[in-house]
JSON list of C-alpha atoms in Angstrom, two decimals:
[
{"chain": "A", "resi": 150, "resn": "UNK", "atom": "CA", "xyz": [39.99, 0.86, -2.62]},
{"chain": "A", "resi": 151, "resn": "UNK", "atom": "CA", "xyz": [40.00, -1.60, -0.01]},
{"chain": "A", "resi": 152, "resn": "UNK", "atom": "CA", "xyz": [42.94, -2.78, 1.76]},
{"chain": "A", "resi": 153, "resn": "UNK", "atom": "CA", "xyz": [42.07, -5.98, 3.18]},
{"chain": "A", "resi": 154, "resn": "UNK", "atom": "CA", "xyz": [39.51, -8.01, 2.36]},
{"chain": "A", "resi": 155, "resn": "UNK", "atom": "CA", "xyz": [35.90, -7.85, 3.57]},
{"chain": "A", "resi": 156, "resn": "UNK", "atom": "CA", "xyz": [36.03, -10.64, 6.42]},
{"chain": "A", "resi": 157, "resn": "UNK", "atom": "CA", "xyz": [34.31, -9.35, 9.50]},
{"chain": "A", "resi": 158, "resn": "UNK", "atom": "CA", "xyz": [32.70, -10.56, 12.44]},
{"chain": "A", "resi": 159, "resn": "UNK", "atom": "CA", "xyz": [28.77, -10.61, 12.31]},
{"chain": "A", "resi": 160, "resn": "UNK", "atom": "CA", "xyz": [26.98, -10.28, 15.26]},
{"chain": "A", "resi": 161, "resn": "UNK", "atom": "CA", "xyz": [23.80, -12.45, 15.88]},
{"chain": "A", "resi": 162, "resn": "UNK", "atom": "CA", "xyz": [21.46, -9.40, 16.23]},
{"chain": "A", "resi": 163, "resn": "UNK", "atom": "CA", "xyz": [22.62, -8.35, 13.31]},
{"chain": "A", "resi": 164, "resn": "UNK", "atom": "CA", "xyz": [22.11, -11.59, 11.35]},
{"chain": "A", "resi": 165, "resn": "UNK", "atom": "CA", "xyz": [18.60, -11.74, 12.61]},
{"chain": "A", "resi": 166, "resn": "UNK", "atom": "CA", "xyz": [17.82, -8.23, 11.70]},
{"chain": "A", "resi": 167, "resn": "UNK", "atom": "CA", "xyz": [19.10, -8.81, 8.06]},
{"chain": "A", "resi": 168, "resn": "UNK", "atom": "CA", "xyz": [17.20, -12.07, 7.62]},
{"chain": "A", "resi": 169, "resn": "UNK", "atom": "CA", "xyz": [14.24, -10.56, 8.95]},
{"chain": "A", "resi": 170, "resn": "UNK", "atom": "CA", "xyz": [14.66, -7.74, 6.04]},
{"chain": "A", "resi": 171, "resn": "UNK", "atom": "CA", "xyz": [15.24, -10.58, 3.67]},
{"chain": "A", "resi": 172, "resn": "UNK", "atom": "CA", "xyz": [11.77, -12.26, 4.99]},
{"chain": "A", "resi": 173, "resn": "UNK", "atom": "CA", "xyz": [9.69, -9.14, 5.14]},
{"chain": "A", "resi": 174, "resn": "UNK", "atom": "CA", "xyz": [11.14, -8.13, 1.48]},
{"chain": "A", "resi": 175, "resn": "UNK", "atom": "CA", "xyz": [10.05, -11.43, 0.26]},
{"chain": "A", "resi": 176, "resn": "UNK", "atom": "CA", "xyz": [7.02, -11.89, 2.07]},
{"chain": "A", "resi": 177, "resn": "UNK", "atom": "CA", "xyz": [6.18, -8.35, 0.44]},
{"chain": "A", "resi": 178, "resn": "UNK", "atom": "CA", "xyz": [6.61, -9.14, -3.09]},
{"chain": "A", "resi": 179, "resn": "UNK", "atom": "CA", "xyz": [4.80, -12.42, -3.41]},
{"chain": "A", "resi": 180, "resn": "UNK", "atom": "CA", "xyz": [1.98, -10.28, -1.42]},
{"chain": "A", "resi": 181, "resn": "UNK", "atom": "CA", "xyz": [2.54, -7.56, -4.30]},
{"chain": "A", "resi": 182, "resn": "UNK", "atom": "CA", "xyz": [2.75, -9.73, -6.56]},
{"chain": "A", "resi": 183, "resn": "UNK", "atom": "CA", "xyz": [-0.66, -11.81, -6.55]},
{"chain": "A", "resi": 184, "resn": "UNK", "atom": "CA", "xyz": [-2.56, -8.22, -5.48]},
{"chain": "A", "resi": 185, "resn": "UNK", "atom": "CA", "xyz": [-1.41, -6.74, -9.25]},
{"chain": "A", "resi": 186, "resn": "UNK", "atom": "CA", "xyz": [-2.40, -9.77, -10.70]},
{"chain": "A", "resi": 187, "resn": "UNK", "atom": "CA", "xyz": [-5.82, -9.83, -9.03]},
{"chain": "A", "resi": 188, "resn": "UNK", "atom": "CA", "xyz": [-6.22, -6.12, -9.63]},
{"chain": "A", "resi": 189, "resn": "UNK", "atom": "CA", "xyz": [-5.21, -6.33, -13.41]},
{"chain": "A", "resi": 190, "resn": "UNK", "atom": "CA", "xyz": [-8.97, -7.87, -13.89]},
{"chain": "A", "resi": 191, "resn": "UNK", "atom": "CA", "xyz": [-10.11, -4.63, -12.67]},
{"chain": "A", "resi": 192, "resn": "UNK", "atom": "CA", "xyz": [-7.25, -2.64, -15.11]},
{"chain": "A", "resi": 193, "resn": "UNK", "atom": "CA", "xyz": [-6.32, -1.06, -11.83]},
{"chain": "A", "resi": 194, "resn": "UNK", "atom": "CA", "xyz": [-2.76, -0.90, -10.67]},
{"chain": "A", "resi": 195, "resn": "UNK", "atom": "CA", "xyz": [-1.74, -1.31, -6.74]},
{"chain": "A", "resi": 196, "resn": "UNK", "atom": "CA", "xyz": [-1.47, 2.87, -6.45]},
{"chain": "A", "resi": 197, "resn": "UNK", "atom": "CA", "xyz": [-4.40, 3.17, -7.98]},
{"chain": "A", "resi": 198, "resn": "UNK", "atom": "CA", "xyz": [-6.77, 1.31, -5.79]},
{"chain": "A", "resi": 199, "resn": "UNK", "atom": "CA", "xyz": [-4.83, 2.18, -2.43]},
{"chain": "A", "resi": 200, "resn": "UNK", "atom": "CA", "xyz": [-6.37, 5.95, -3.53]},
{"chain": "A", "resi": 201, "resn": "UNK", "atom": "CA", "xyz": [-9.34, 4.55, -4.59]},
{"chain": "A", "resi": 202, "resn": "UNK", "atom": "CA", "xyz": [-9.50, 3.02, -0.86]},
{"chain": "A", "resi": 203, "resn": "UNK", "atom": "CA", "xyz": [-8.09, 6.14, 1.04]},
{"chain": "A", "resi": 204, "resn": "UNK", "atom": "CA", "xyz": [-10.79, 8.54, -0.97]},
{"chain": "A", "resi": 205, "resn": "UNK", "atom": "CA", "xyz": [-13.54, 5.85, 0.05]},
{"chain": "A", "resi": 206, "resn": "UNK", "atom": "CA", "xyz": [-13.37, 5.68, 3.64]},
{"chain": "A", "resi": 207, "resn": "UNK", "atom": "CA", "xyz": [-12.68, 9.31, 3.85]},
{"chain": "A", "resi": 208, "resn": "UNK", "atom": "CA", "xyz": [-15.09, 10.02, 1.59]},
{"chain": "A", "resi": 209, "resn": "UNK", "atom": "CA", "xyz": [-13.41, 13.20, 0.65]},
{"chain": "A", "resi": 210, "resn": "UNK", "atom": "CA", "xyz": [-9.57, 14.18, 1.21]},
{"chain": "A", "resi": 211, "resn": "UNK", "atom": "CA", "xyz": [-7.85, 17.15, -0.36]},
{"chain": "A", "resi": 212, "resn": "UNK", "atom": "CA", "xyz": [-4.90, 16.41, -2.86]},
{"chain": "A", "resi": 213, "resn": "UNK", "atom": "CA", "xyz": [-2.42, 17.27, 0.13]},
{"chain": "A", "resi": 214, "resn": "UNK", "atom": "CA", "xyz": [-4.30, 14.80, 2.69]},
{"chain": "A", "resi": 215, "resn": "UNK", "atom": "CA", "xyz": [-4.36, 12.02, 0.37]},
{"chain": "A", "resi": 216, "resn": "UNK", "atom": "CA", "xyz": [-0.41, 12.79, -0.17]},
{"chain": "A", "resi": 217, "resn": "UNK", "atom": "CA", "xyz": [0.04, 12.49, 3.58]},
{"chain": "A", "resi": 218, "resn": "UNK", "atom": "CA", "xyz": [-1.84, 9.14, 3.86]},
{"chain": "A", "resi": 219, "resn": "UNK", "atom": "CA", "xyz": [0.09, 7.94, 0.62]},
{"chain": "A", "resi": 220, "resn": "UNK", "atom": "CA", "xyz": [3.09, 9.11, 2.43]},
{"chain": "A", "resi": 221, "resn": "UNK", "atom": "CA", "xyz": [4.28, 10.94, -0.96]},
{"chain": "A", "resi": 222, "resn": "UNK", "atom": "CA", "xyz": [4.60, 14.10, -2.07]},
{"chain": "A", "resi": 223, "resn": "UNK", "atom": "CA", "xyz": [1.47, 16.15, -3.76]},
{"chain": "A", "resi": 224, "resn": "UNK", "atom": "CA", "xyz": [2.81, 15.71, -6.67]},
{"chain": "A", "resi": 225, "resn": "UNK", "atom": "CA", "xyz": [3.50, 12.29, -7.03]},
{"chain": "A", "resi": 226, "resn": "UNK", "atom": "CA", "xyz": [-0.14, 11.30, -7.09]},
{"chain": "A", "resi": 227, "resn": "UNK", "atom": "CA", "xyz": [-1.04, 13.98, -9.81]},
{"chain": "A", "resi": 228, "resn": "UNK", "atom": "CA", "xyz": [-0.88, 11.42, -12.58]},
{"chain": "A", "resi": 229, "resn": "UNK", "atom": "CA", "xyz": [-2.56, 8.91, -10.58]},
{"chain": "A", "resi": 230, "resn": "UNK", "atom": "CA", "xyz": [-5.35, 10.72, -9.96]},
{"chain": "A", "resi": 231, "resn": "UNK", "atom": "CA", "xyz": [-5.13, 12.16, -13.71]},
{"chain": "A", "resi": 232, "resn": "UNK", "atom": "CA", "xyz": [-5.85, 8.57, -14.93]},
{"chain": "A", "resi": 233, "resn": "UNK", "atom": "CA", "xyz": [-8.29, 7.85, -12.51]},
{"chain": "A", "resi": 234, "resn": "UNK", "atom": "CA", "xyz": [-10.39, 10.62, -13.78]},
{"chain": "A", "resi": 235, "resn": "UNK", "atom": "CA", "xyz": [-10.41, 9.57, -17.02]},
{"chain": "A", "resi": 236, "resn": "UNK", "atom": "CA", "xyz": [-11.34, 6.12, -15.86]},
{"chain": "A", "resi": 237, "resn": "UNK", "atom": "CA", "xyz": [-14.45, 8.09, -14.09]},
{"chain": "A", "resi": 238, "resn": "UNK", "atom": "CA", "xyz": [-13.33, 6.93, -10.93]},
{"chain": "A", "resi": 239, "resn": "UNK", "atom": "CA", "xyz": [-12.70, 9.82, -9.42]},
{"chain": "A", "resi": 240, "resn": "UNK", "atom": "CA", "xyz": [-13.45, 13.26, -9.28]},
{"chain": "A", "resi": 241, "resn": "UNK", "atom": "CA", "xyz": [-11.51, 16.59, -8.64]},
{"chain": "A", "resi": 242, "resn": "UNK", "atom": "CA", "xyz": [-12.83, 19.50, -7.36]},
{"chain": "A", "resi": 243, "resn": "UNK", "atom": "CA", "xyz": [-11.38, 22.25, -6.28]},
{"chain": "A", "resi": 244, "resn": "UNK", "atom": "CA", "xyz": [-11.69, 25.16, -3.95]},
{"chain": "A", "resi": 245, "resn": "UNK", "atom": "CA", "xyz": [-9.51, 27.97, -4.35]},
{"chain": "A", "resi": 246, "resn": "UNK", "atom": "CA", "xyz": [-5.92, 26.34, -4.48]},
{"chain": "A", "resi": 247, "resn": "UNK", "atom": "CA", "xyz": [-6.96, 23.01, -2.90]},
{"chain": "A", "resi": 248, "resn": "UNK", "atom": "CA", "xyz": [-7.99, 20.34, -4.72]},
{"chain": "A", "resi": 249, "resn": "UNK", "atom": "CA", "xyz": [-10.61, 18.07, -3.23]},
{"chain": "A", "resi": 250, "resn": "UNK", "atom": "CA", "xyz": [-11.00, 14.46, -4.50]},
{"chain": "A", "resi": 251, "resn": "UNK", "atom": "CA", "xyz": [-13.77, 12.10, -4.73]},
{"chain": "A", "resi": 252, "resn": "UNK", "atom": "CA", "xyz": [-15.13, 9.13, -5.67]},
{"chain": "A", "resi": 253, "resn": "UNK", "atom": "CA", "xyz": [-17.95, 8.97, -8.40]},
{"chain": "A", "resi": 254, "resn": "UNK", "atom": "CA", "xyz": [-20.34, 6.49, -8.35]},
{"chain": "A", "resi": 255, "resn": "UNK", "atom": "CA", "xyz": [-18.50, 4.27, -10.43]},
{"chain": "A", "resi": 256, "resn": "UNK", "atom": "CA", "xyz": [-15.29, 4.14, -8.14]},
{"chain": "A", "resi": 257, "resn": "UNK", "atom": "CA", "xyz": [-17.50, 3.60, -5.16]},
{"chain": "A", "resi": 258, "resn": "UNK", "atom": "CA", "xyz": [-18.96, 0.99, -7.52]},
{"chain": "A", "resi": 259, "resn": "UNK", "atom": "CA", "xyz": [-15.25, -0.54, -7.65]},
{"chain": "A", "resi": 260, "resn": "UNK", "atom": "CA", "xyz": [-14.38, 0.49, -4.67]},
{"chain": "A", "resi": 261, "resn": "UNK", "atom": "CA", "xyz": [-17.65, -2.17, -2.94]},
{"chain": "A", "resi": 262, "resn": "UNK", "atom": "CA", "xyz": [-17.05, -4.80, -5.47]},
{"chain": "A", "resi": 263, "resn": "UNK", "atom": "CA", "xyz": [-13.15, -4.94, -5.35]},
{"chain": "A", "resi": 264, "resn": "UNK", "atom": "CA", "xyz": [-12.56, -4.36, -1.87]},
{"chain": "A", "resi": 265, "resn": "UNK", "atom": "CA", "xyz": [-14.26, -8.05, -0.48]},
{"chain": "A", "resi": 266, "resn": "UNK", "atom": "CA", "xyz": [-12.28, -9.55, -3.36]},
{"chain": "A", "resi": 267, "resn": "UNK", "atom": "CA", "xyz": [-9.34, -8.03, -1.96]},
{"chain": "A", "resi": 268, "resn": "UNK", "atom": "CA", "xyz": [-10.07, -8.94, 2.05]},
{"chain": "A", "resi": 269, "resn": "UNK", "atom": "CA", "xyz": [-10.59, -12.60, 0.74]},
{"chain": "A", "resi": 270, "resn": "UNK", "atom": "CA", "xyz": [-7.20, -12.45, -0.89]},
{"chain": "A", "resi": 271, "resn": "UNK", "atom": "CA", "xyz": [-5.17, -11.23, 2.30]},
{"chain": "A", "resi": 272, "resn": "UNK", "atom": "CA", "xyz": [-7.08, -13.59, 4.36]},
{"chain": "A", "resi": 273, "resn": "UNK", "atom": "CA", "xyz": [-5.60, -16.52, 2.10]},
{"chain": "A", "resi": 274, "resn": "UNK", "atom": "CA", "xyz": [-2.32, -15.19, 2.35]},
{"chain": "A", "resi": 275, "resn": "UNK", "atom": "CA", "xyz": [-2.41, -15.12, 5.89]},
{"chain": "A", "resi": 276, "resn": "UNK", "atom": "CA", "xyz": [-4.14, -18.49, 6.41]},
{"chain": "A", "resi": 277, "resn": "UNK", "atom": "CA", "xyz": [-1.74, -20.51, 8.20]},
{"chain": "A", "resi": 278, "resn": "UNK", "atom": "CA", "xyz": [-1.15, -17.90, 10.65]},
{"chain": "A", "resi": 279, "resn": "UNK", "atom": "CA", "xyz": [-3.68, -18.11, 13.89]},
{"chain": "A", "resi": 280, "resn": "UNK", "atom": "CA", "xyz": [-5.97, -14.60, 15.25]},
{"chain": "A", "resi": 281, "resn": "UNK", "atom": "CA", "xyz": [-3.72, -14.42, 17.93]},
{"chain": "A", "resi": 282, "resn": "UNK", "atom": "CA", "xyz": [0.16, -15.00, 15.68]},
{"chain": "A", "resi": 283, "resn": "UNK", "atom": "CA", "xyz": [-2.03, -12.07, 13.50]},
{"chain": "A", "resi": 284, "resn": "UNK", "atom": "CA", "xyz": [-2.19, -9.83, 16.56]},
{"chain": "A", "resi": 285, "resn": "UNK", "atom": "CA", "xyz": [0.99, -10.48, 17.38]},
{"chain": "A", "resi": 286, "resn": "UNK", "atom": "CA", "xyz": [2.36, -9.89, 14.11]},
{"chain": "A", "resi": 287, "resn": "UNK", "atom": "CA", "xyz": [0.70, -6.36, 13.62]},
{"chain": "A", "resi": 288, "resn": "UNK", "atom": "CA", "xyz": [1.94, -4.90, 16.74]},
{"chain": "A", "resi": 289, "resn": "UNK", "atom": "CA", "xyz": [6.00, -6.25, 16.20]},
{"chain": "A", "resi": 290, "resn": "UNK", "atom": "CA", "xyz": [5.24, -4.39, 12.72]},
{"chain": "A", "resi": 291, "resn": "UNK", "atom": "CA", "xyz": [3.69, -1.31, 14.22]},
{"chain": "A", "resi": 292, "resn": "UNK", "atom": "CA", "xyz": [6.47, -1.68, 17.15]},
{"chain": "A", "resi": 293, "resn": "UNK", "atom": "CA", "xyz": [9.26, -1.61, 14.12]},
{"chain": "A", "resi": 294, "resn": "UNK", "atom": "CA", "xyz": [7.24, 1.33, 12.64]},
{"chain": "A", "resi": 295, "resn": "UNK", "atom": "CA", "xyz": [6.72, 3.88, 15.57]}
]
């Protein structure tokens, strides 16, 4: 297939980029990581409570706006949301063809408990980083993003 060996020149912006996807891959799994475990006291999975969390501050989204925040497609969430109703933690209701979801009292019940749990936790994580290394962190992200 090949018919030399693979033996090229690297360039420096390119080793930094790659190590920087290295970093933010690891740096996002070990955050991943301790979030499931911490949620698994709740029996709620990572998807799970970023809906719970979009539905809250919205306090009501259609199945297509939550998609869009979620950044997948309508469909993808249908099971989500499916077991979140049967955990009573949500509620469908819908309008025509659009289905609006909520929270019921019991996922804004979660939703107040969990979410302080959850700030204390990233706030840990981020500990030996100062306000200002923070700020500048978010906007090289949001820089990287736009």
């Amino acid at each position: 297939m090949f018919d030399k060996p693979f033996n090229r020149e690297t360039s420096t912006d390119t080793k930094y980029s790659t190590s920087l996807w290295f970093s933010l891959v690891r740096v996002h799994k070990k955050n991943i990581t301790g979030t499931t475990q911490l949620l698994k006291g709740w029996n709620l999975t990572n998807a799970q409570m970023d809906i719970i969390s979009r539905v809250a501050e919205s306090g009501q989204l259609s199945q297509q706006e939550l998609a869009d925040k979620l950044l997948v497609t309508k469909g993808n969430i249908t099971q989500l949301l499916q077991k979140l109703e049967q955990m009573k933690l949500v509620k469908k209701e819908k309008d025509w063809k659009t289905n609006y979801i909520s929270l019921t009292e019991e996922g804004r019940k979660i939703y107040e408990q969990l979410t302080p749990v959850l700030e204390e936790f990233q706030t840990d994580y981020f500990q030996n980083l100062s306000i200002d290394e923070k700020k500048q962190l978010l906007n090289l992200i949001r820089k990287i993003e736009s």
